[in-house]
Every structure is written in structure tokens, then in C-alpha cells.
Amino acid sequence: MRISPLQYAIFGLLLGAAVEATGGDAPVRSTIRLSDATEQSRIRFVHSAGGSGQKYLVELMVAGVATADFDGDGLVDIYFSNGAPLQGTAIPSELPNAMYRNLGDGTFADVTAPAGVGELRFTLGVAAADYDNDGDIDLYLSNYGRNTLYSNNGDGTFRDATEQAGVGRGERFGAGCCFLDIDGDGDLDLYAANYVAFSYARHAEVVKRSFPYPPGPGDYAPESDTLLRNNGDGTFTDISGVSGIGSVAGPSMGTVCADLDEDGDTDIFVCNDNAPNFFFRNDGRGHFSEAASEAGLAYDFHGNVNGGMGADCGDFDNDGHLDLLMTDYTAQFPVLYHNQGNGTFIDASRATGVGRTAFPHTKWGVGLVDFDNDGRRDAFIACGHFLENIREFDTRTSYRTPNILLWNAGGKKFVDVTGQCGGGMAVVESSRGAAFDDFDNDGDVDVSILNANARSNLLRNDTRTTNHWIELRLVGRTANRDGVGARVRVVCGASAQVAEVHSGRAYQSHFGSRLHFGLGAVNRIDKVEVQWLGGRRESFSIGTVDRCVNLVEGNTE
Amino acid sequence: MSKRRLRHRDRPTVPASGTDATAAPSRWRHYKRLLIFCCVTAVAVAIVMGLRPPAPVDERMDSGIADAEKSPEIPKPTIVLPATPATFEAGELRNELKKSGQDLLKRYPELPAAIHAVALLDMDLQQTQEAVDLWRQCIELDPKHAGPYVGFARAAMELGNDEEAKVALRKGLAAGCSSPEIYYELTAALIKLSELEEAEAVAQQGLAAFPKSAPNWLQLGQVQLQRQRFPEAEKSLTTAKDCGEKSDTVYFSLASACAAQGKTEDAAKHRQEFAARKAQQSSASEKPFQSRYDAELRNIAVAATGRIAAVYERQGAPAEAERLLMRSMSLDPQNPVVCGEFVTFLRKSGRIADALLAQRRLTEIEPAEVRHYINLASLASETGDLALAESASKQVVSMRPDLAIGYVSLAQLYFRGGDFKQAKWFAESALKQQAMDRTEALRACGVLAESSRAMGDETTAAQADSMIQQLMSDSPKP
């Protein structure tokens, strides 16, 4: 659905007025401009949640999107998850996932069929990385039903390697998934979150305060997640039990893997839906202990559980520590877990005002991304309720809701600038997964959004700024080829920014394999330090800015 | 000072508290009035007493009073209490609740208490905007009460209108409304608006006015936590705990404050407490599917109906109040709050037999609550059901042998039944207890004096009289 220019103007005025009225912050004029480039892009993907009309839990929890350079041409492509006909569905045809190849001229081509990635299972989550270290990016799909691993043949085609690799992990209700190197051995292992033990037989509409509702996660038994260790020969071994991952069960959704406790290995953060989140702390050898409560990551500011949907990882205040921004359900603040640098986190959502305007809405996709290259990570939150008739009994929100863009004001506060950011933010759909990458290689981050039961959107970043930037692609040699888990520190004079390469993040999506740093007025980088997984620490001399650079492990010249 | 013996045949229905021989008849009437006052106030005092599971009964308590004084005919209750929860269809119950609210507003369209009750109902039913509108009207009609400001602010914040909540609460404070809740909500609004410095200042103001308010201390600690002032946060949160804050949030916040200061052991201790409390909550909410939501709606209906009934009662419409309370009881016959409200209503209405019936239900619902037996004894005594009064009083002694009130009640009952030996023993036992207020002491001394006299024990009687004089001289005149 598109809103008219008049509606948009009113919407913008209202939001502008809201910013004025809040009184907490001085009015901000944002320079960020996101244009709706969907039509020009020729991306025609329309998502379907299976269309049963029964509001099965599966069709409410859709779905992620992945952006990565699948064909290795230096341009970021897009992979969309799709549903599948559910029991009783009226949809006659199959609903394949879709891959769109970036043609480099602002348009994309549907290459699903030739690439062989048209998964017909109900896909919920997706992650991308070079699991076999053969130099191309593979795809892992988290499904309702068996999961799927597409191995990239390097020639624009993929093959289904699920059975060979042993990563199907049974017929379960999947959610977020991530590639990560749990033991620093140079190959990527797999984390696959599982939601709940849904079954058609147990589905029954419930009435809450007399309003009809589909059953929620609390109505089904939670599932433990799956950890698969890469054997280095194209196969994986399920180590959920011995690794400690299987010791707890929760209604898992989005996941992100990062070295959150800064001890040199990759940990796992899992958003749980109306249950305490999980933080699996890695001992460096691939054994995990669940320590969310200890780390302050299980609950929000008040010690309450949230309907956690997805979380992105980034250093919002440039203090050198990776923070987490988690999206959640209606009438909940998004939770900004501020890393204290001592292994603990404190919810700073109130202190920073992040997502106050998002409070009434159901929030899914999320990105901590520097849209205006000012050196501070802004926040994008994709919104939309899962019930089309939600307004009948909750007028605070709606099925289709504007997405939200929060400008980072000096690393201390976030200011809602949605209404000022152009036509891209005026698209109103029921958005879910969102991915953030520089599709046109112009040095700013664009957005790809998967909308539930609607056409997806591509938002082109048209921000006019003189700010500088750098984009870094890591290539591992002894570390995994994509540098997943490597921590990068960009040093410019007295200031520095950190980021880490993630595979699988936010709301069951994947993006940002190529790290993007806004640099503000800085036009020269002193050095880039890379802490590779496995222990090697290297310093690269980059010098000039405003370009994409490959950082190859062991090649610092 | 000479003494005059009060002869047994002169004994009043309620045991006399003093027998000063020199006292003029007017003095005696004075004591009598005092004792009547004491008996009345004792009921109120008893309500707030604590509890303990039943303990062995003293052998002295095995004997009964019913044989000593045959009870007059005991009035029969005129009501039948529901035994099993009424079934309902969620939509119908919701409509019924909405109609109850509409009827109340139709009858009292300008009454702030009525509007407030319906606004609370709307809030419970997630009709948040309707609640906001009603509270806005309520504030216009009666700008001097804090409740509607607080309700308005909560609803506005639920809608995400934090600024509107802030403005309203400031207006309430400017209008002279002051309550811990109004400061609490204003601080909450400021926190949501990220105005943390101002939030801390308001929290401090609230605590200056209400220094024992645990939720406000908790909130101050949370603001300080957000401002990364961890030692202050820990101190405030500890004060909240000391003031009686029992929510899991206080332990969660304390764990955060301690962890941020590197106090890992303290943090772990608080986390453990937090986890234990969370575990209790989750086990209570593990019923899946419809049963959970029906239970929620049932709870809303019970509470809202009780609130609306209270408005009718205060407005002199007891029939409507009773109908609603009965409906509330039918939805949850085992709900102690509703049952307690019903007892209070019936007692105020002078329907002691009905109140006794409801009070008996209350003892069944919460058999470990000693205050229910105290009230039961009182009501039974009022209806003339002395056997029940006796057994209830014995239950009180059995459950809380350290409380004087059980002994006092038994002493009075035995005295009334002419069993002076038992009366004297229980009166003496009462006077040995630490947990005794002045009213109970006077009653115990009165029984002790009179029963001793009846038994010819002038020495003890004189001592009791002396104690009464002492108690009287130590206190303001009734």
C-alpha cells in the first residue's frame, strides 16, 4: 500500500509536530533521505504467508531477507524468504523464495530459477556465508519443516546440500539462524533457532478479553535450538547437547552472534518471544553456558520479558563495545542493551529515547546503521502488526504501520526523524525482515524490506552529504573466508569505531557482510585493526577514504 | 480508696471494665460507654492482625460455652452464596461489564467516582482511549483528586502519549493533589521522555513528601541506574527493599547496579532472588490457550464489578450494590477480596446473619488468616451464636497464641455464660500476651475483675481494678 502525497505530508507534519511537542530534544532537521526505489529496481517479489486464513502461528511470524554478493561481482544481491501453502490454504500455486541479482544499474533480475534457490518450504530465517571456504557465499534457510542449505557452485547456481551436510535438523518451526565459528578453527558452524512445537492439531483461536486472537508462543511448548559443528569436509554434526545449547528451551526468534563479552570468541544472543532472552557465552572451545540473566540481557529495564523479535549488534555510542538493539511486541520499548564493557549490559532505551515512538507498534526488522555517514549508527525499525484486524481491539497500532528511522544524536540520544526522510519512509506496509547494504556502491547504506503478504521494498539512500565513508570486505585465510566473527577497529586520529562481521542477524535476516563505516569529516584513516577469529591480530594501512577495500588476512600491505 | 463490689446480677451484657467503689454512677456510665467503644473499635483493630497456621489447643479450651448459656434463637441468613464459579462466554461477559459501566454513568453522569470506576474498567478492557476521555472528564469535574490524574497518565502512556501524561500530572500537582502515585507516574513519564535529570528531581520531591513509599524509592533507583550513577542507585533500591518493596524489579535493578560496580557476589545474590520470584510467576501462568485468557477476563470482571458496587453503595443504592457484589461472588466464589467486600457491605447494612455466612466462607477460602476468625467470632457473638463465637475465638488462640484478642474474646464469652473460672483464666492469659492493645487490655481487666469478684477473689479483683485505673489514667478520655 502506498499513501498519497497529501497523506504523507500530513503524516510528516504530525511526526514533525510530535518531535517538537516532546520537548525532550531540540527539533532536528535530518539530512537522511531514503527514496522508494522499488519500481525502478524491478524487484517484483510479493511475499505470502501461506494464506490459510486460520492465523496459524507459522504465518504470523514471517520472515527474513538476506543481502549479500552471491555471484561475487562486487554488487550486493537480495534473497527473499517466502511462505508455503499451509493446511487449508486457498493458494493454488507454489510460493518459492526468490533471489534477485543486482545488475549494477539500479535494477535487479529475478534469478531464482536459474540459480536453483526457489525453496518451496515455509522459510522464516536466512543466513549467508561461505561455509565451505570455497570463495563464494552459501545460503542457509530456517524453515517450518526441514531446513535447507544451498551450496554456491560459484557459477551463479546453487545446489541443495542439506542432506549431504546433515543440517536439516528435523521437521521443526525454525526462526533466526547464523553462521559462526564457535571454536576459531577456520570453518563456519551453524546456529539454527527453533521457535515452538507448533502443530495444526493444537491450533485453536483464543479470546483475550473477548477479542479473538491466534494462539501465542506461550500456548505451545518452547523448543531448544540447534548447533551444528562444521566438520570441515562439507558435513556438520549436531552438537546441541554437548555444547550446552540444548540445555534450555525458549521460543527463539532473531539471533545474532558476536563477541559480546570481549574475550576473543563468538557468543550467541537469542531473542525469545515473551520469555527471557538467551545469551550463550562461549568458552572459546565451542562450549556454551546460558548467562543472559548474569549479563543483563535476559530482561528489559524493569526486569520484564519482552516479545523479542530481532536484534542487531553495533556500537551506538562509539565507546568501543558492541551494543544490542532488540525489537519487540506492541506496547513495549525496543530494548537497547548498552554494553558496559565488563560483560554486563544495561537497558538504555529510556536514557537514549530509542524507539519511544515505536512503543505502540509491533517491531521486527532492525538495523544499527549509519545512514548519513556522520560516524554514528542510526537505527531503523521495521514495524507492522501480524493481525489484519488489530485496530478492532487495539487502536494504538495497525497492521500496516510506518517504519521508523531514528537519527543518532551524538551517541547519547536517538531522535525520530521518520517524517523527514523522504518517500522511502512513507511506504506503509506490514514490514518484517529488513536488510541494510550499499546496493549501488555509492558509499551509503540502502534498505531492503520484506513486507508480510505484500510486495517487498527497496529504499535507496539519497542522502546528500559531504561526509566520508569506508567499506571493508574481509577475506580470511586461516580464519573463515568471510571473516565472520572478526572484529574491526577503524582508527582516525583520536577517534575509533568498531564493528564485527556477522552472518545472520536482526529479524531472521542477513546483511552487512561488507562492513560500512561513516567517517564524518574525516578524510583519512590512520589504520584498520582486525582481530581475526583464531587469534591473529593485524593492522592495515588504508589511507584514503570513500571506497570499498578488501582486507585479506595475512596481507597487510 | 474503698471499693464497691459489682454484684453478679448487676453484671452488664458486656463485662464491666472497672469497679471503683468510690466512683459515682456517672463514672460508672463513663466506663460503660468506654467499654462499648472499646468493643466496637476492637473489631476494626482485629482486622489488621497477622496469622499463623493452627497450633495445638490448650486443654482448657476443650470445654464449651454453649452448655453454660443456651443461645437464643440465632437469626438465619437470607442469602445463599454461590459455591462454584459461574461459567461465561467471553463476549457476553465483556458486554455485561460494558453495560454495568454504562448504567453507572447513566445514573451518575457527573459523579467523579462513577466516572473513575468506569475509566478503570475501560482500561482493563483495553479501551484505552475511552479511559483517557473519561479521566479527562473526571479531572474537569473534580480537579482536586489525584486518582484521575494518575489514571489518565497511565492510560496516556499506554497509548504512547508520554508528553500528555507529563502535562496532566504537573497540572495535578499544581492543583494541590499529592500522592505517591502522582509522583511515581510523573517520574515514569519523564523517564519515558528521556528527561532523566528532571525525573530524578521529581522522584526526590515525591520521596520528600512520602519518604516511606517503596515504589517511589524503586523508581528513583531506576532513574539513577539509567544515569549510570550506580552507587546511588544501589542505595535507593536498597531503601526501596527496606520500605517493603517486594516486586521482582527491585532485585533485578539491584543486580544491575551491583554488577555495574563489580560487586559480583551481591549481584548474584539479587539475581537469585529475582529468579526465584520470576519462577513463581511463570509457574502460575503456564496454563495454555483459552483457560488463561478466560481467567484474566474473570479477574477483570470480579474487580471491576466490585468497584462499581462500591460506588452504588456510597451513593445509597444498596440493592444495586448487592446485586453486583453477588455477581462478583458468582464469578469467583473463592475470591477473598470480593468475599471480604461483601462481608463489609452486609455488616454495614446491618445484616449480621448474612455477614456471618459470608465471613464463614472467607474462613474457608483463607483458612490460615487469623483475622477471618477474629471477625467470625465477633459476628457470631453479635448474632448470638455463642458456640460459633467460642470455637472461632479458640481457633484464634490456637493459631496465634501470642495475640491477646483471642483470649479476651473467650474471657468475655465465658463471663457472659457465667463460667467465671474459665473467664478469669482467659483474662489472665490475655494479660500475659505482648501483642495486646489498650482496648483489649481494658476488656481483659474488666473480665478479670468481675469474674474474680464473682468467685470471691477480692485480691485479684482489686488488682484488676487498679490496672484499669492505670490504663484509664494513661489515656485520653473516650
Coordinates of C-alpha atoms in Angstrom, one line a residue, chain A residues 6-448:
Chain A
L6 CA -1.2 14.6 0.9
Q7 CA -1.4 11.8 3.5
Y8 CA 2.4 11.7 3.6
A9 CA 2.5 15.5 4.1
I10 CA 0.1 15.2 6.9
F11 CA 1.9 12.2 8.4
G12 CA 5.2 14.2 8.1
L13 CA 3.7 17.2 9.8
L14 CA 2.2 15.1 12.5
L15 CA 5.5 13.4 13.2
G16 CA 7.3 16.7 13.0
A17 CA 4.9 18.1 15.4
A18 CA 5.5 15.1 17.7
V19 CA 9.2 15.8 17.7
E20 CA 8.5 19.4 18.5
A21 CA 6.0 18.5 21.1
T22 CA 8.1 16.0 23.0
G23 CA 10.2 18.8 24.4
G24 CA 12.9 16.4 25.4
D25 CA 15.0 17.1 22.4
A26 CA 15.6 20.2 20.3
P27 CA 13.9 19.8 16.9
V28 CA 16.2 18.0 14.5
R29 CA 16.4 18.5 10.7
S30 CA 17.7 15.3 9.4
T31 CA 19.6 15.1 6.1
I32 CA 18.9 11.4 5.7
R33 CA 16.8 10.7 2.6
L34 CA 15.6 7.3 1.7
S35 CA 13.8 7.1 -1.7
D36 CA 11.4 4.3 -2.6
A37 CA 13.3 2.7 -5.5
T38 CA 11.1 -0.4 -5.7
E39 CA 9.6 0.3 -9.1
Q40 CA 12.9 1.3 -10.7
S41 CA 14.6 -1.8 -9.2
R42 CA 12.3 -4.2 -11.0
I43 CA 12.0 -6.2 -7.8
R44 CA 8.6 -7.8 -8.0
F45 CA 8.8 -10.1 -5.1
V46 CA 5.5 -10.5 -3.3
H47 CA 5.5 -12.3 -0.1
S48 CA 2.8 -14.7 1.0
A49 CA 2.4 -16.2 4.5
G50 CA 0.6 -19.2 3.3
G51 CA -2.8 -17.8 3.1
S52 CA -4.8 -20.2 5.2
G53 CA -6.8 -17.5 6.9
Q54 CA -6.5 -19.5 10.1
K55 CA -3.9 -17.3 11.6
Y56 CA -1.6 -20.3 12.3
L57 CA 1.4 -19.2 14.3
V58 CA 3.6 -20.0 11.4
E59 CA 2.0 -17.5 9.1
L60 CA 2.2 -14.7 11.7
M61 CA 6.0 -15.0 12.4
V62 CA 7.3 -14.3 8.8
A63 CA 10.1 -13.7 7.7
G64 CA 13.6 -12.6 6.9
V65 CA 15.6 -11.3 4.0
A66 CA 19.3 -11.7 3.1
T67 CA 21.5 -9.3 1.2
A68 CA 25.0 -10.5 0.1
D69 CA 27.1 -10.7 -3.0
F70 CA 26.1 -14.2 -4.1
D71 CA 27.7 -14.1 -7.5
G72 CA 30.9 -12.4 -6.4
D73 CA 30.6 -9.5 -8.9
G74 CA 31.0 -6.8 -6.2
L75 CA 27.3 -6.0 -6.1
V76 CA 25.0 -6.9 -3.3
D77 CA 22.1 -9.2 -4.3
I78 CA 18.9 -9.9 -2.4
Y79 CA 17.3 -13.2 -1.3
F80 CA 13.7 -13.1 -0.1
S81 CA 12.0 -15.7 2.1
N82 CA 8.6 -16.8 1.3
G83 CA 5.8 -18.8 2.9
A84 CA 4.3 -22.0 1.7
P85 CA 0.7 -23.2 1.4
L86 CA -0.5 -24.1 4.8
Q87 CA -3.2 -26.6 5.8
G88 CA -6.4 -25.4 4.4
T89 CA -4.9 -22.7 2.2
A90 CA -6.7 -21.4 -0.8
I91 CA -3.5 -20.5 -2.6
P92 CA -3.3 -22.8 -5.6
S93 CA 0.3 -22.3 -6.6
E94 CA 3.7 -22.8 -5.0
L95 CA 5.4 -20.0 -3.2
P96 CA 9.1 -20.1 -3.9
N97 CA 11.7 -18.0 -2.2
A98 CA 13.3 -15.5 -4.6
M99 CA 16.8 -14.4 -5.4
Y100 CA 17.3 -11.1 -7.2
R101 CA 20.7 -10.4 -8.8
N102 CA 21.9 -6.8 -8.7
L103 CA 22.7 -5.7 -12.2
G104 CA 24.6 -2.6 -11.0
D105 CA 22.4 0.0 -12.8
G106 CA 19.8 0.2 -10.1
T107 CA 17.9 -2.7 -11.3
F108 CA 17.7 -6.3 -10.2
A109 CA 16.9 -9.5 -12.1
D110 CA 15.0 -12.5 -10.7
V111 CA 17.5 -15.3 -10.9
T112 CA 15.6 -17.7 -8.6
A113 CA 15.1 -20.4 -11.2
P114 CA 18.5 -20.4 -12.9
A115 CA 20.2 -20.2 -9.5
G116 CA 18.2 -23.1 -8.2
V117 CA 17.3 -21.4 -4.9
G118 CA 13.5 -21.4 -5.1
E119 CA 12.9 -23.2 -1.8
L120 CA 9.2 -24.2 -1.5
R121 CA 9.2 -24.9 2.2
F122 CA 7.9 -22.2 4.5
T123 CA 11.0 -20.1 5.1
L124 CA 11.3 -17.9 8.2
G125 CA 15.0 -17.1 8.6
V126 CA 18.1 -16.9 6.4
A127 CA 21.8 -16.5 6.8
A128 CA 24.6 -16.3 4.2
A129 CA 28.3 -17.2 4.4
D130 CA 31.0 -19.2 2.8
Y131 CA 30.6 -22.3 5.0
D132 CA 32.9 -24.4 2.8
N133 CA 35.6 -21.8 2.3
D134 CA 35.5 -22.2 -1.4
G135 CA 35.2 -18.4 -2.1
D136 CA 31.5 -18.0 -2.6
I137 CA 28.6 -17.2 -0.4
D138 CA 26.2 -20.0 0.5
L139 CA 22.7 -19.8 1.9
Y140 CA 21.1 -21.4 4.9
L141 CA 17.3 -21.3 5.2
S142 CA 15.5 -21.8 8.5
N143 CA 12.1 -23.3 7.7
Y144 CA 8.9 -24.5 9.1
G145 CA 9.8 -28.1 8.3
R146 CA 13.3 -29.2 7.3
N147 CA 15.9 -26.5 6.9
T148 CA 17.8 -26.1 3.7
L149 CA 21.5 -25.4 2.9
Y150 CA 22.2 -24.1 -0.6
S151 CA 25.8 -24.5 -1.5
N152 CA 27.0 -22.0 -4.1
N153 CA 28.6 -23.6 -7.1
G154 CA 30.4 -20.4 -8.0
D155 CA 28.8 -20.1 -11.4
G156 CA 25.6 -18.4 -10.5
T157 CA 23.9 -21.7 -9.5
F158 CA 23.4 -23.4 -6.2
R159 CA 22.8 -27.0 -5.1
D160 CA 20.8 -28.3 -2.2
A161 CA 23.4 -29.7 0.1
T162 CA 21.2 -30.2 3.1
E163 CA 21.2 -34.0 3.2
Q164 CA 24.9 -34.2 2.4
A165 CA 25.8 -31.7 5.1
G166 CA 23.3 -33.1 7.6
V167 CA 21.8 -29.7 8.5
G168 CA 18.1 -30.4 8.0
R169 CA 17.7 -30.6 11.8
G170 CA 14.3 -32.3 11.5
E171 CA 10.8 -31.1 11.0
R172 CA 10.6 -28.1 13.3
F173 CA 9.5 -24.5 13.4
G174 CA 12.6 -22.5 12.6
A175 CA 13.4 -18.9 13.3
G176 CA 16.7 -17.0 13.1
C177 CA 19.9 -18.6 12.0
C178 CA 23.6 -17.7 12.0
F179 CA 26.9 -18.9 10.7
L180 CA 29.6 -18.6 13.3
D181 CA 32.9 -20.1 14.1
I182 CA 32.4 -21.4 17.6
D183 CA 35.9 -22.7 18.1
G184 CA 38.1 -20.5 15.9
D185 CA 39.1 -23.4 13.7
G186 CA 38.6 -21.6 10.5
D187 CA 35.3 -23.0 9.3
L188 CA 31.8 -21.8 10.0
D189 CA 29.4 -23.7 12.2
L190 CA 25.7 -23.2 12.2
Y191 CA 23.2 -22.0 14.8
A192 CA 19.6 -22.6 14.0
A193 CA 17.0 -21.2 16.4
N194 CA 13.7 -23.0 16.8
Y195 CA 10.5 -21.3 17.9
V196 CA 7.9 -23.6 19.4
A197 CA 6.4 -27.0 18.9
F198 CA 3.6 -25.9 16.7
S199 CA 1.1 -28.3 15.3
Y200 CA -2.0 -27.8 13.3
A201 CA -3.9 -30.1 15.6
R202 CA -3.3 -27.9 18.6
H203 CA -4.2 -24.7 16.8
A204 CA -7.3 -23.1 18.3
E205 CA -8.4 -19.5 18.3
V206 CA -8.5 -17.9 21.7
V207 CA -10.4 -15.0 23.1
K208 CA -8.5 -12.5 25.1
R209 CA -10.7 -10.0 26.9
S210 CA -13.3 -11.1 24.3
F211 CA -11.1 -10.3 21.4
P212 CA -10.3 -13.2 19.1
Y213 CA -6.6 -13.9 19.0
P214 CA -4.5 -16.6 17.5
P215 CA -2.6 -18.7 20.0
G216 CA 0.7 -17.2 21.0
P217 CA 4.1 -18.8 21.7
G218 CA 3.0 -19.4 25.3
D219 CA 0.4 -21.7 24.1
Y220 CA 2.9 -24.2 22.7
A221 CA 5.9 -25.9 24.2
P222 CA 9.2 -24.0 23.6
E223 CA 11.9 -25.7 21.6
S224 CA 15.6 -25.8 22.2
D225 CA 17.9 -24.5 19.5
T226 CA 20.3 -26.4 17.3
L227 CA 24.0 -26.0 17.0
L228 CA 25.8 -27.8 14.2
R229 CA 29.5 -28.1 14.1
N230 CA 31.3 -27.9 10.7
N231 CA 33.4 -31.0 10.3
G232 CA 35.5 -29.3 7.6
D233 CA 34.5 -31.8 4.9
G234 CA 31.2 -30.4 3.9
T235 CA 29.3 -32.2 6.7
F236 CA 28.1 -31.0 10.1
T237 CA 27.5 -32.7 13.4
D238 CA 24.7 -31.8 15.7
I239 CA 26.3 -30.8 19.0
S240 CA 23.3 -29.1 20.5
G241 CA 23.5 -31.3 23.6
V242 CA 27.2 -31.5 24.3
S243 CA 27.7 -27.8 23.5
G244 CA 25.2 -26.7 26.2
I245 CA 22.9 -25.1 23.7
G246 CA 20.3 -27.7 24.2
S247 CA 20.2 -27.3 27.9
V248 CA 17.5 -24.6 27.7
A249 CA 14.4 -24.2 25.6
G250 CA 12.7 -21.0 24.6
P251 CA 10.5 -19.5 21.8
S252 CA 13.5 -18.3 19.9
M253 CA 13.3 -15.7 17.1
G254 CA 16.0 -13.5 15.8
T255 CA 19.6 -14.3 16.7
V256 CA 22.9 -12.5 16.4
C257 CA 26.4 -13.9 17.1
A258 CA 29.2 -11.6 18.3
D259 CA 31.9 -11.4 20.9
L260 CA 29.7 -9.6 23.3
D261 CA 31.9 -10.3 26.4
E262 CA 35.0 -9.4 24.5
D263 CA 37.0 -12.5 25.4
G264 CA 38.0 -13.3 21.8
D265 CA 35.4 -15.8 20.8
T266 CA 31.9 -15.6 19.4
D267 CA 28.9 -15.7 21.7
I268 CA 25.2 -16.1 20.7
F269 CA 22.3 -13.8 21.6
V270 CA 18.8 -15.1 21.0
C271 CA 15.7 -13.1 21.2
N272 CA 12.9 -15.0 22.9
D273 CA 9.3 -14.3 22.3
N274 CA 7.7 -13.5 25.7
A275 CA 10.4 -15.3 27.6
P276 CA 13.8 -14.3 28.9
N277 CA 16.3 -14.0 26.1
F278 CA 19.3 -16.3 25.8
F279 CA 22.9 -15.3 25.9
F280 CA 25.1 -18.3 25.2
R281 CA 28.6 -17.4 26.4
N282 CA 31.3 -19.3 24.5
D283 CA 34.3 -20.7 26.4
G284 CA 36.3 -20.5 23.3
R285 CA 36.2 -24.2 22.6
G286 CA 32.6 -24.3 21.4
H287 CA 31.0 -25.0 24.8
F288 CA 28.3 -22.6 25.9
S289 CA 26.7 -21.6 29.1
E290 CA 23.5 -19.6 29.1
A291 CA 24.2 -16.4 31.0
A292 CA 21.7 -13.9 29.9
S293 CA 20.5 -13.1 33.3
E294 CA 24.0 -12.6 34.6
A295 CA 24.9 -10.4 31.7
G296 CA 21.7 -8.3 32.0
L297 CA 20.4 -9.5 28.6
A298 CA 17.5 -11.6 29.6
Y299 CA 15.0 -8.9 30.5
D300 CA 14.3 -5.2 29.9
F301 CA 14.8 -2.2 32.1
H302 CA 12.1 -3.3 34.6
G303 CA 13.1 -7.0 34.7
N304 CA 10.2 -7.9 32.3
V305 CA 10.3 -10.3 29.5
N306 CA 9.6 -8.9 26.0
G307 CA 8.2 -10.3 22.9
G308 CA 11.7 -10.3 21.4
M309 CA 11.7 -10.4 17.6
G310 CA 15.2 -9.5 16.4
A311 CA 18.4 -7.8 17.5
D312 CA 21.1 -6.0 15.7
C313 CA 24.6 -5.6 17.0
G314 CA 26.6 -2.4 16.8
D315 CA 28.4 0.2 18.9
F316 CA 25.9 3.1 19.0
D317 CA 28.0 5.4 21.2
N318 CA 31.4 4.5 19.9
D319 CA 32.7 3.5 23.2
G320 CA 34.4 0.5 21.7
H321 CA 31.9 -2.0 22.9
L322 CA 29.2 -3.7 20.8
D323 CA 25.7 -3.0 22.0
L324 CA 22.4 -4.7 21.0
L325 CA 19.2 -3.2 19.9
M326 CA 16.2 -5.6 20.2
T327 CA 12.8 -5.2 18.6
D328 CA 9.7 -6.4 20.3
Y329 CA 6.0 -6.5 20.6
T330 CA 3.3 -3.8 20.8
A331 CA 3.4 -1.6 23.9
Q332 CA 7.0 -2.5 24.6
F333 CA 10.0 -0.2 24.3
P334 CA 12.6 -1.6 21.9
V335 CA 15.5 -2.6 24.2
L336 CA 18.9 -1.1 23.7
Y337 CA 21.3 -3.2 25.7
H338 CA 24.2 -0.9 26.4
N339 CA 27.4 -2.8 26.8
Q340 CA 29.2 -1.8 30.0
G341 CA 32.5 -3.2 28.9
N342 CA 32.6 -5.6 31.8
G343 CA 30.5 -8.4 30.4
T344 CA 27.3 -6.8 31.5
F345 CA 24.6 -4.8 29.8
I346 CA 22.1 -2.2 30.9
D347 CA 18.9 -1.4 29.1
A348 CA 19.5 2.2 27.9
S349 CA 16.3 2.6 25.9
R350 CA 14.9 5.2 28.3
A351 CA 18.1 7.1 28.6
T352 CA 18.6 7.3 24.9
G353 CA 14.9 7.6 23.9
V354 CA 15.4 4.9 21.3
G355 CA 12.1 3.9 19.8
R356 CA 9.8 5.8 22.1
T357 CA 7.7 6.4 19.1
A358 CA 7.9 2.8 18.2
F359 CA 6.4 1.8 21.6
P360 CA 2.8 1.2 20.3
H361 CA 3.8 -0.9 17.4
T362 CA 5.0 -4.4 16.8
K363 CA 8.6 -4.2 15.8
W364 CA 10.6 -6.7 13.7
G365 CA 13.5 -5.9 11.5
V366 CA 16.2 -3.7 12.9
G367 CA 19.5 -2.2 11.9
L368 CA 22.1 -0.2 13.7
V369 CA 23.3 1.6 10.6
D370 CA 25.0 4.9 9.8
F371 CA 22.7 6.3 7.2
D372 CA 24.2 9.8 6.9
N373 CA 27.9 8.8 7.3
D374 CA 28.3 11.0 10.3
G375 CA 30.1 8.3 12.2
R376 CA 27.2 7.4 14.5
R377 CA 25.0 4.5 13.9
D378 CA 21.3 5.4 13.5
A379 CA 18.5 2.9 14.0
F380 CA 16.0 1.6 11.5
I381 CA 13.0 -0.4 12.9
A382 CA 10.5 -2.2 10.7
C383 CA 7.0 -2.3 12.0
G384 CA 3.7 -3.9 11.5
H385 CA 1.2 -5.9 13.4
F386 CA 0.5 -9.5 12.5
L387 CA -3.3 -9.3 12.7
E388 CA -5.1 -7.5 9.9
N389 CA -7.9 -6.6 12.2
I390 CA -5.8 -5.4 15.1
R391 CA -7.4 -2.0 15.2
E392 CA -10.8 -3.6 16.1
F393 CA -9.4 -4.1 19.6
D394 CA -6.2 -2.0 19.8
T395 CA -6.2 1.4 18.3
R396 CA -2.7 2.2 19.2
T397 CA -1.3 0.4 16.2
S398 CA -2.3 -1.1 12.9
Y399 CA -1.5 -4.0 10.6
R400 CA 0.3 -1.6 8.3
T401 CA 2.5 0.8 10.1
P402 CA 5.2 3.2 9.0
N403 CA 8.7 2.0 9.6
I404 CA 10.8 4.1 11.9
L405 CA 14.1 5.8 11.4
L406 CA 16.0 7.1 14.5
W407 CA 18.8 9.5 14.0
N408 CA 21.7 9.1 16.4
A409 CA 22.3 12.4 18.1
G410 CA 25.9 12.3 19.3
G411 CA 25.7 8.8 20.6
K412 CA 23.6 9.9 23.5
K413 CA 20.0 10.2 22.2
F414 CA 18.0 8.8 19.3
V415 CA 15.6 11.2 17.6
D416 CA 12.7 10.0 15.4
V417 CA 13.2 11.6 12.0
T418 CA 10.9 9.3 10.1
G419 CA 8.8 12.0 8.7
Q420 CA 11.7 13.9 7.3
C421 CA 13.5 11.2 5.4
G422 CA 11.7 11.1 2.1
G423 CA 9.4 8.8 0.2
G424 CA 11.0 5.6 1.3
M425 CA 9.8 6.1 4.8
A426 CA 6.3 6.9 3.6
V427 CA 5.8 3.4 2.4
V428 CA 3.4 1.8 4.8
E429 CA 3.2 -1.9 4.9
S430 CA 3.3 -4.6 7.5
S431 CA 7.1 -4.9 7.4
R432 CA 9.1 -7.8 8.8
G433 CA 12.7 -8.5 7.9
A434 CA 14.9 -5.7 6.8
A435 CA 18.4 -5.8 5.4
F436 CA 20.9 -2.9 5.1
D437 CA 23.7 -2.8 2.5
D438 CA 25.1 -0.5 -0.1
F439 CA 23.4 -1.8 -3.2
D440 CA 24.6 0.9 -5.6
N441 CA 28.1 1.1 -4.2
D442 CA 27.8 4.8 -3.7
G443 CA 29.0 4.8 -0.1
D444 CA 25.8 4.9 1.8
V445 CA 23.6 2.2 3.1
D446 CA 20.3 1.3 1.4
V447 CA 17.5 -0.8 2.7
S448 CA 15.7 -3.9 1.5

